[in-house]
Coordinates of C-alpha atoms and ligand atoms in Angstrom, one line a residue:
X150 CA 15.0 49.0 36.5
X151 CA 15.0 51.0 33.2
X152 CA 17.2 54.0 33.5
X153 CA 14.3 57.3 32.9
X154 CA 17.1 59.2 31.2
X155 CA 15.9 58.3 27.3
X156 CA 11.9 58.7 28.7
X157 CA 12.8 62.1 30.1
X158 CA 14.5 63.3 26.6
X159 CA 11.3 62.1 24.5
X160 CA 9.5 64.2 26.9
X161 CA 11.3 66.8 26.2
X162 CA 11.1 66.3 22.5
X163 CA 7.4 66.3 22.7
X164 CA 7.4 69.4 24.3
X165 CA 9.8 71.5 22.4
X166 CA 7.5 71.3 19.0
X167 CA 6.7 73.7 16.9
X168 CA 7.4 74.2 12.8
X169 CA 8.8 77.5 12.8
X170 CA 12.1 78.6 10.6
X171 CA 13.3 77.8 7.5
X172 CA 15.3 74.3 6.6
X173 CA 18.8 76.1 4.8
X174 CA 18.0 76.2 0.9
X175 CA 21.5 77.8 -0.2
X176 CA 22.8 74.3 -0.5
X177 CA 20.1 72.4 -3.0
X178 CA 20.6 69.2 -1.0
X179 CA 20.1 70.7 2.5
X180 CA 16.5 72.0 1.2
X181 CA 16.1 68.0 0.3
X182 CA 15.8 67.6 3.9
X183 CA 12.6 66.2 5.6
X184 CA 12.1 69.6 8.1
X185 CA 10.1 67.2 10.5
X186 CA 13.1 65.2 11.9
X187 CA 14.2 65.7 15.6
X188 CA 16.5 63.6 17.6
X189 CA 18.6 64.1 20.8
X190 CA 21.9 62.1 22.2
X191 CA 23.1 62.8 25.6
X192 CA 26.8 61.3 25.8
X193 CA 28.2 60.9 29.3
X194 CA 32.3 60.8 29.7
X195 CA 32.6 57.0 30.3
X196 CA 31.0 56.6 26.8
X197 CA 27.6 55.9 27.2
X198 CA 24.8 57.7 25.0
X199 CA 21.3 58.2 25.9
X200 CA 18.9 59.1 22.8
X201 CA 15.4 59.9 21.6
X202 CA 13.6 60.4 18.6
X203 CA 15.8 59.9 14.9
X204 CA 18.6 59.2 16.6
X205 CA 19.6 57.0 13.6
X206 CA 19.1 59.7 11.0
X207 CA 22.5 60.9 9.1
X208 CA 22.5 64.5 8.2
X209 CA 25.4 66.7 7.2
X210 CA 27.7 68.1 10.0
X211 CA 28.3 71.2 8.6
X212 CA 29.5 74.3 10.6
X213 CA 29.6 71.8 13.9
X214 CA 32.6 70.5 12.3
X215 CA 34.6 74.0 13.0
X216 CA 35.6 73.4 16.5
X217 CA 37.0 70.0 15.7
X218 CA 39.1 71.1 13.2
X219 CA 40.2 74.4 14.9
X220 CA 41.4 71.8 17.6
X221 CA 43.1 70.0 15.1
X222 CA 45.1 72.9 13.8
X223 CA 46.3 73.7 17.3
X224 CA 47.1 70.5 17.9
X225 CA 49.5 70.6 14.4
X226 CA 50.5 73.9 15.0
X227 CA 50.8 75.2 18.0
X228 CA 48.4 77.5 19.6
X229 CA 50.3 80.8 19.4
X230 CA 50.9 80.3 15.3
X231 CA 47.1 79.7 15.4
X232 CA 46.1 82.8 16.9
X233 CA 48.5 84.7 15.1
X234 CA 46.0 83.7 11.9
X235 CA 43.1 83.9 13.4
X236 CA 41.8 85.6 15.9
X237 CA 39.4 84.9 19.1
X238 CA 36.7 87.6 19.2
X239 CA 33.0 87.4 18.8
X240 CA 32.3 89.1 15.6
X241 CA 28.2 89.4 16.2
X242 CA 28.0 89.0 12.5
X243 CA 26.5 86.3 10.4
X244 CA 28.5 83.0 10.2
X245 CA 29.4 83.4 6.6
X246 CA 30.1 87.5 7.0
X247 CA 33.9 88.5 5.3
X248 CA 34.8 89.8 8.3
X249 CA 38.4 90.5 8.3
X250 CA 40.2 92.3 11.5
X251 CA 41.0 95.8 10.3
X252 CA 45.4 95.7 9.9
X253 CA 46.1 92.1 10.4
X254 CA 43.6 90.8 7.9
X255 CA 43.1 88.3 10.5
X256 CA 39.3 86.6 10.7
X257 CA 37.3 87.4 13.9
X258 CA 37.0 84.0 14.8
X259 CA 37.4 80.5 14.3
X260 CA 33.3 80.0 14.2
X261 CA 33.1 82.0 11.4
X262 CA 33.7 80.5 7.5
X263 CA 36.2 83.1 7.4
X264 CA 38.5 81.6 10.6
X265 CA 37.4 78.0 9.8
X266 CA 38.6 78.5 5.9
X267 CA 42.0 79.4 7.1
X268 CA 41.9 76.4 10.3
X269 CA 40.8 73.9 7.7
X270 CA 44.1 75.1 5.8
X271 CA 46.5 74.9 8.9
X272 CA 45.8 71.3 9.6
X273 CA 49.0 69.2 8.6
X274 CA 48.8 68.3 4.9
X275 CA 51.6 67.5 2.8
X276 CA 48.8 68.2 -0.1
X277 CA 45.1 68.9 0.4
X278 CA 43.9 65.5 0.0
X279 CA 45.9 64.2 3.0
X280 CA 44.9 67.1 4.8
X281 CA 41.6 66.5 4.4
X282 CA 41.7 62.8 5.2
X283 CA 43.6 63.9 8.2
X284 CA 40.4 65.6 9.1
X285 CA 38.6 63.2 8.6
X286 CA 40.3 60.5 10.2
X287 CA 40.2 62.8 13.8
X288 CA 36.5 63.0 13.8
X289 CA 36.0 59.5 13.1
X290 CA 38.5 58.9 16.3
X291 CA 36.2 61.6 18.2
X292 CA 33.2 59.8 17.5
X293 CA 34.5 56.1 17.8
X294 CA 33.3 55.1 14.3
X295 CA 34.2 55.8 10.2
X296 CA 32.9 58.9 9.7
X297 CA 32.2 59.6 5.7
X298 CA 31.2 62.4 3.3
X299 CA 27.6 62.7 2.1
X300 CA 28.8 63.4 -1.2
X301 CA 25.5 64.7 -3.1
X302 CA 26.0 67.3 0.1
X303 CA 29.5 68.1 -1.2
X304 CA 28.5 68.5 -5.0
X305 CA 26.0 70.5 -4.4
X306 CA 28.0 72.8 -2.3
X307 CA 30.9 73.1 -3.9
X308 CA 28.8 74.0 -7.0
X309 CA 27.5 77.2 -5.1
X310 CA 30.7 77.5 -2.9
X311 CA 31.2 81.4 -4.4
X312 CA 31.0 83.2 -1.2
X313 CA 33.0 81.0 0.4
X314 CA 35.9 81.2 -2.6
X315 CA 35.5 84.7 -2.6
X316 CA 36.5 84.6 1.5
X317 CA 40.1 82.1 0.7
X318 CA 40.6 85.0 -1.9
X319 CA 40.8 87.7 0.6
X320 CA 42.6 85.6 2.5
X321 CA 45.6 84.7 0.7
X322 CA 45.4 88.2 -0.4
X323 CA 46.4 89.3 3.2
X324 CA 48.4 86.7 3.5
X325 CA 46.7 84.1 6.2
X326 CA 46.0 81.5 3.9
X327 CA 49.2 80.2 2.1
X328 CA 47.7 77.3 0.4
X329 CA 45.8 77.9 -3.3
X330 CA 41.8 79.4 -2.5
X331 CA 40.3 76.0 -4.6
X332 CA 42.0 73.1 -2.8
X333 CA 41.6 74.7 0.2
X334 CA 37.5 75.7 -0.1
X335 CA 37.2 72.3 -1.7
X336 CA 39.0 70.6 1.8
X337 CA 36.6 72.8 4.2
X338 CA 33.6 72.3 2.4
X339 CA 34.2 68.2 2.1
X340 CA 34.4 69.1 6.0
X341 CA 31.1 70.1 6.4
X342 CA 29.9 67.5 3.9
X343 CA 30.9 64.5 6.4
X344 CA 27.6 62.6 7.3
X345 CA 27.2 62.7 11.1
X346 CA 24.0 61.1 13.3
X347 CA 22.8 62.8 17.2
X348 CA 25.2 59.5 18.4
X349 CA 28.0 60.9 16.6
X350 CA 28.0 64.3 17.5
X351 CA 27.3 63.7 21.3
X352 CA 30.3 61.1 21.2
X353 CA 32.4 64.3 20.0
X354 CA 30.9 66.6 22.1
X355 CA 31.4 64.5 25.0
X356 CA 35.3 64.6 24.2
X357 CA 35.8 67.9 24.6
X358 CA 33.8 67.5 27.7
X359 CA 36.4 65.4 29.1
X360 CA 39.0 67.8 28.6
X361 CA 40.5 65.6 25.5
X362 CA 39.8 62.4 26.5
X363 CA 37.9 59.3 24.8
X364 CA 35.8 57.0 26.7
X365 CA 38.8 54.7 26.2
X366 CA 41.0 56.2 28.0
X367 CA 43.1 57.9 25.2
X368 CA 43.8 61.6 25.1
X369 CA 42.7 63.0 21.8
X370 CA 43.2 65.9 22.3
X371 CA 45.8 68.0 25.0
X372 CA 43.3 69.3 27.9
X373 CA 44.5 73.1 27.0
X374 CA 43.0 72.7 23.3
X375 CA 40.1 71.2 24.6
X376 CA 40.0 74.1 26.9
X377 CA 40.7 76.8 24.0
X378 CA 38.2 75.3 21.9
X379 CA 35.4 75.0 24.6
X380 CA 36.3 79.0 25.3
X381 CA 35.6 79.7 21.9
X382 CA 32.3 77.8 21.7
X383 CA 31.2 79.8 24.2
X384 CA 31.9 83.3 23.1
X385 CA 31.7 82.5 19.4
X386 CA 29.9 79.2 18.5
X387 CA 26.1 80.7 18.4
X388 CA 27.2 83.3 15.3
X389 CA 25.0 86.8 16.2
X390 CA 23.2 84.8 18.8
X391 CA 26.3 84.0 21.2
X392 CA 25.1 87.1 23.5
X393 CA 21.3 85.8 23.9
X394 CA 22.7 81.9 24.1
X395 CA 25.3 82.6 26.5
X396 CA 23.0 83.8 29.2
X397 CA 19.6 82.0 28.7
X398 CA 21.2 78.5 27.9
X399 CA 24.9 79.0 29.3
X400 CA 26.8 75.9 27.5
X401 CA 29.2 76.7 25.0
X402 CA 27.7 75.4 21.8
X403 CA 27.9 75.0 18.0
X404 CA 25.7 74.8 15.4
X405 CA 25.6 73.4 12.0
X406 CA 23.1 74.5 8.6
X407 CA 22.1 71.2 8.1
X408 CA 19.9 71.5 12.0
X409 CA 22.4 69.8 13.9
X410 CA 23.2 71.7 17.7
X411 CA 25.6 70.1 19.5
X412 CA 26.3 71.8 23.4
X413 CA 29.4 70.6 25.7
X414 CA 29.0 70.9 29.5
X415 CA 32.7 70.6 30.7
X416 CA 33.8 67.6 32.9
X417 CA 29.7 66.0 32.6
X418 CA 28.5 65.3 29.0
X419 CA 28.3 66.2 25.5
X420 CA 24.9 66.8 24.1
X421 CA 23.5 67.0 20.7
X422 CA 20.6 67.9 19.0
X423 CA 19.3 67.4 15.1
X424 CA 16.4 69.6 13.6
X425 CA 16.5 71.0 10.1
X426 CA 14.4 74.0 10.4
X427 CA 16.5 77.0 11.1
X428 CA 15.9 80.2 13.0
X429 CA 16.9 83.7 11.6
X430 CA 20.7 83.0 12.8
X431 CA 20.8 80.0 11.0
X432 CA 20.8 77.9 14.2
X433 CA 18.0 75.1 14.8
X434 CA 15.1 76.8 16.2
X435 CA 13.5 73.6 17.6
X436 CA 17.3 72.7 18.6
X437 CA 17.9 76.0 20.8
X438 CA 14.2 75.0 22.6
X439 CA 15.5 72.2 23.5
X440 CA 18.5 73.4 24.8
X441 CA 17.2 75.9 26.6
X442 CA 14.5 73.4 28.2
X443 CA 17.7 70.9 29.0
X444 CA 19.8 74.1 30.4
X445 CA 16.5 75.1 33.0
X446 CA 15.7 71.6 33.5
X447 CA 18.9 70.2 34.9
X448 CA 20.5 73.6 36.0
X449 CA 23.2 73.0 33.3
X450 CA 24.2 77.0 33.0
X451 CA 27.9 77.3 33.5
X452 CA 27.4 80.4 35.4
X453 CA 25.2 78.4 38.0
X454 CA 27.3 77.7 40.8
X455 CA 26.5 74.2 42.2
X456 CA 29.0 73.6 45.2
X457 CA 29.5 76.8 46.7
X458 CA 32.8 76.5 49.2
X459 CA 31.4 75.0 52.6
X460 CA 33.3 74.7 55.8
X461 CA 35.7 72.0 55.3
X462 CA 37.9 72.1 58.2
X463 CA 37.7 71.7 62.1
X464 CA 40.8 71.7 64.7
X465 CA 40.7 69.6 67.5
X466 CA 43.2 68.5 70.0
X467 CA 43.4 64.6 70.4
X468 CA 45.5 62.4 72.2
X469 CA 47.1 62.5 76.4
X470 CA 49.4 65.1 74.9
X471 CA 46.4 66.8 73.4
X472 CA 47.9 67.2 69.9
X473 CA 46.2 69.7 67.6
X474 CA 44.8 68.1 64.7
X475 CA 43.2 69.7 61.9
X476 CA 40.4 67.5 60.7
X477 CA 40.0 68.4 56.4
X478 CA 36.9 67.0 54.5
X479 CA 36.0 67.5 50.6
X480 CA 37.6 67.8 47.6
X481 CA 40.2 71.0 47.9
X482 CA 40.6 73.8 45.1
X483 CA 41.6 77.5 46.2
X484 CA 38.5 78.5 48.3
X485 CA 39.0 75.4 50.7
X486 CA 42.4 75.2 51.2
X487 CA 42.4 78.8 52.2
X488 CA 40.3 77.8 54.8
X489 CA 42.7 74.8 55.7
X490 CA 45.6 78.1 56.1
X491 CA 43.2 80.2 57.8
X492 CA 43.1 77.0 60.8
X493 CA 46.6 76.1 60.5
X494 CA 47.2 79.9 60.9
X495 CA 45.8 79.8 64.6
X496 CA 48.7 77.6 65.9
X497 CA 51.3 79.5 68.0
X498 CA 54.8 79.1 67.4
X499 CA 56.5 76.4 68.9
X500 CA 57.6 73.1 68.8
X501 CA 54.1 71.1 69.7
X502 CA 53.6 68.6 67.1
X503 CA 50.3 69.4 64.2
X504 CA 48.7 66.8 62.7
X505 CA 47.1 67.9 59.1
X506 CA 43.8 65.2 58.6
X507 CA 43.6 64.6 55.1
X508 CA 41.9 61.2 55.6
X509 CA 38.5 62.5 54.3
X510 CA 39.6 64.5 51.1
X511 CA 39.7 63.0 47.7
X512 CA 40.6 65.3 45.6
X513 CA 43.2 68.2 45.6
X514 CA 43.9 70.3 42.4
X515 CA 47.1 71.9 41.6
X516 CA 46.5 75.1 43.6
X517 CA 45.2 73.6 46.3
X518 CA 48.2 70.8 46.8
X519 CA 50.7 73.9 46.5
X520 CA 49.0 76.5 49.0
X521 CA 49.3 73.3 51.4
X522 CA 52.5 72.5 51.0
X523 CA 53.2 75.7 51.4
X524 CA 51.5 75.8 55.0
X525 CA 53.1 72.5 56.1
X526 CA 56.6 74.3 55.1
X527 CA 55.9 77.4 57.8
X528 CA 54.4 75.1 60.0
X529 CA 57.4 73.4 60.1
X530 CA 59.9 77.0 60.1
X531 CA 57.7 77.7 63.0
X532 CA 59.2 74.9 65.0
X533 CA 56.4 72.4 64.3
X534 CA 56.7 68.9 63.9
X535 CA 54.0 68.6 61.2
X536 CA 52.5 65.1 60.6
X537 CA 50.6 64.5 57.5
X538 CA 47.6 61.7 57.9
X539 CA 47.3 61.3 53.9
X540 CA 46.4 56.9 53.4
X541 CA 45.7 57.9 49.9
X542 CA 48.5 60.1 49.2
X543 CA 46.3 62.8 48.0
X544 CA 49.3 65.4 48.3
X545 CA 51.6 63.8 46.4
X546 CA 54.5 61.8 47.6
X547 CA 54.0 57.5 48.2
X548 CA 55.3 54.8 49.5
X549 CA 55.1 55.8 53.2
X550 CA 56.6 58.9 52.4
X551 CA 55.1 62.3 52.0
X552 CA 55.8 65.1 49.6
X553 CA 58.4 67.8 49.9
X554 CA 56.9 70.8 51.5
X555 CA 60.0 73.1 50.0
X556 CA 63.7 73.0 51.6
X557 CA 63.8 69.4 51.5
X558 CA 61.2 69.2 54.0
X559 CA 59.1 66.1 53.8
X560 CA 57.1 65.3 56.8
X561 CA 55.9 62.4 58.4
X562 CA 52.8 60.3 56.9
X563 CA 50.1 58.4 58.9
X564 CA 47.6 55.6 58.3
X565 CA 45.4 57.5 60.4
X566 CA 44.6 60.0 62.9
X567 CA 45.3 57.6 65.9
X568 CA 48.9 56.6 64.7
X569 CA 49.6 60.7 64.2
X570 CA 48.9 61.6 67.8
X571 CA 50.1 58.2 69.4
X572 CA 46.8 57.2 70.9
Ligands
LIG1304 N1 29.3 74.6 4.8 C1 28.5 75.7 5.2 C2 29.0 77.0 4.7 O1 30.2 77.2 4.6 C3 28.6 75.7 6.7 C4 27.8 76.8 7.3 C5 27.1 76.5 8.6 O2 26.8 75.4 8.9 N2 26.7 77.5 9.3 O3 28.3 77.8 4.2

């Protein structure tokens, strides 16, 4: 069998036509562009990309590179002397607006040229050339391939990069950028000017999708940047738009002059999208179809609850000594293991033995391990003998043994339900 996902995305290609807006001419070399090019790469977390149309095209990455390096400087700096430059608000102004936080001098965000002038500046240096290559090195990692400037993109940039100077001005003048206005507008805009394809792009998206880590198994970036950044996207990445993008396509997002979109859908895949023509927010208009046809299509909004908490537990009472066991199935985060406390709470005090049933759960977040552990330690002040059936030690503990509930507590662990109640 052929796999229908790169049939379903030409499809989807097809449909999402049109020729309206405006390939970005404020850059001479972006107006170069052929307006007609559209191409789409789906990357899932273990690395595999599915793609349509010029998925081989190489265009610049432009403003898509701003959540990438904003990740960077956290990761170099720390994410409190991050924020303390630049700030986390939606500005609902244009991306390349000086908007400057009334006091603090800080930029609105770190989607705007304004906030991603003064990230590109806190990324490690010693000088701006390693700082730069530094840059460029973590997208190439991000993407698993060299990743290099389009330099006729660069020139022609930094040529017209007078906006963009006059924003590093106002920013050293309020002190958030320390580094000289020049080098650093030279560094961000040889940022944007790295030469990306759909592939790429969805290979970085996909990244962040798995909080940080690459298909290979290395951590990239620290699960809480990932998270910051992803946060970011989402209130930030769409410029003016965010509001309108938020709710009718619902995955945090960035996107770039040169038409490239790129969407993250946490813990499932990264998603990008190439077309030059750009809307009146300076975001791909054929790009944001497409999104918004992927979004409705595979019910991709983040605010679309797919596994709404179902009822995960049942006691019964097994065994000649007819030994209450609590029978728990699913993957556990707060909502179900309330509902694992809410059974245990029906058992009397005493001393009668409770077996917990953990055989059929594979999963337990943080939370969820804690509020048991919790229950298994009153169980046990209660006078119970608690016995854990856990074969894959999904609450912690090993080696026979099971975790300690609190006080030194650790109860008993069980193969099965059988052994537990001594059938
Ligand atoms: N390099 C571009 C600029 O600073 C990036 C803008 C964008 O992609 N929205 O103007």
């Amino acid at each position: 069998m052929r796999t229908p996902i790169p049939d379903y995305l030409t499809q989807v290609l097809d449909e999402c036509g049109g020729d309206d807006g405006e390939v970005a001419d404020y850059i001479a070399e972006l107006a170069q562009a052929d307006p007609d090019r559209l191409a789409i790469a789906v990357a899932t977390l273990d690395g595999v990309v599915a793609t349509a149309g010029d998925a081989d095209v190489a265009f610049s990455i432009q403003s898509i590179s701003k959540p990438f390096t904003y990740a960077l400087a956290i990761a170099d700096q720390g994410l409190d002397a991050v924020v303390e430059k630049i700030d986390v608000e939606p500005s609902g102004d244009a991306f390349n607006e000086i908007s400057l936080e009334r006091g603090s001098g800080r930029p609105r965000n770190p989607m705007i040229n304004a906030g991603a002038i003064a990230a590109h500046a806190l990324v490690a240096g010693p000088g701006s050339d390693e700082r730069f290559e530094r840059v460029r090195s973590f997208y190439s990692r991000l993407a698993g391939r060299e990743l290099d400037v389009d330099e006729a993109v660069f020139e022609s940039e930094l040529g017209t990069a007078d906006r963009n100077m006059a924003i590093a001005y106002m920013l050293r003048t309020v002190g958030i950028l320390e580094g000289a206005p020049p080098d650093v507008v030279r560094g961000y805009t040889r940022q944007c000017a790295v030469s990306v394809t759909v592939r790429d792009l969805a290979r970085m998206a996909a990244v962040l999708a798995g909080q940080g880590r690459a298909p290979d198994g290395e951590q990239l970036l620290e699960p809480q940047v990932a998270r910051q950044v992803l946060s970011v996207m989402a209130t930030c990445g769409m410029y003016d738009a965010a509001g309108d993008w938020l709710t009718t396509v619902g995955i945090p997002a960035k996107s770039g002059v040169a038409g490239g979109l790129i969407g993250v859908l946490p813990g499932q895949v990264g998603i990008a999208v190439f077309s030059p023509r750009l809307d009146r927010h300076g975001n791909s208009a054929r790009g944001v179809r497409v999104f918004e046809r992927l979004s409705r299509d595979m019910g991709l909004h983040l605010m679309e609850v797919s596994d709404v908490a179902r009822s995960v537990v049942r006691r019964v009472e097994r065994g000649g000594s007819r030994v209450a066991v609590h029978e728990v199935a699913g993957d556990l985060r707060f909502v179900e293991a309330e509902r694992v406390l809410r059974s245990l709470e029906e058992e009397p005090e005493g001393e009668a033995p409770v077996v917990l049933d953990l055989e059929r759960v594979h999963r337990v977040n943080d939370v969820a391990r804690r509020m048991l552990l919790e229950g298994v330690r009153r169980l046990h002040l209660d006078g119970h003998d608690v016995r854990l059936v856990d074969p894959s030690a999904v609450l912690g503990g090993g080696d026979g043994q099971g975790p300690d509930a609190g006080g030194g507590y650790v109860p008993e662990v069980f193969e099965d339900a059988a052994a537990a109640v001594g059938e």
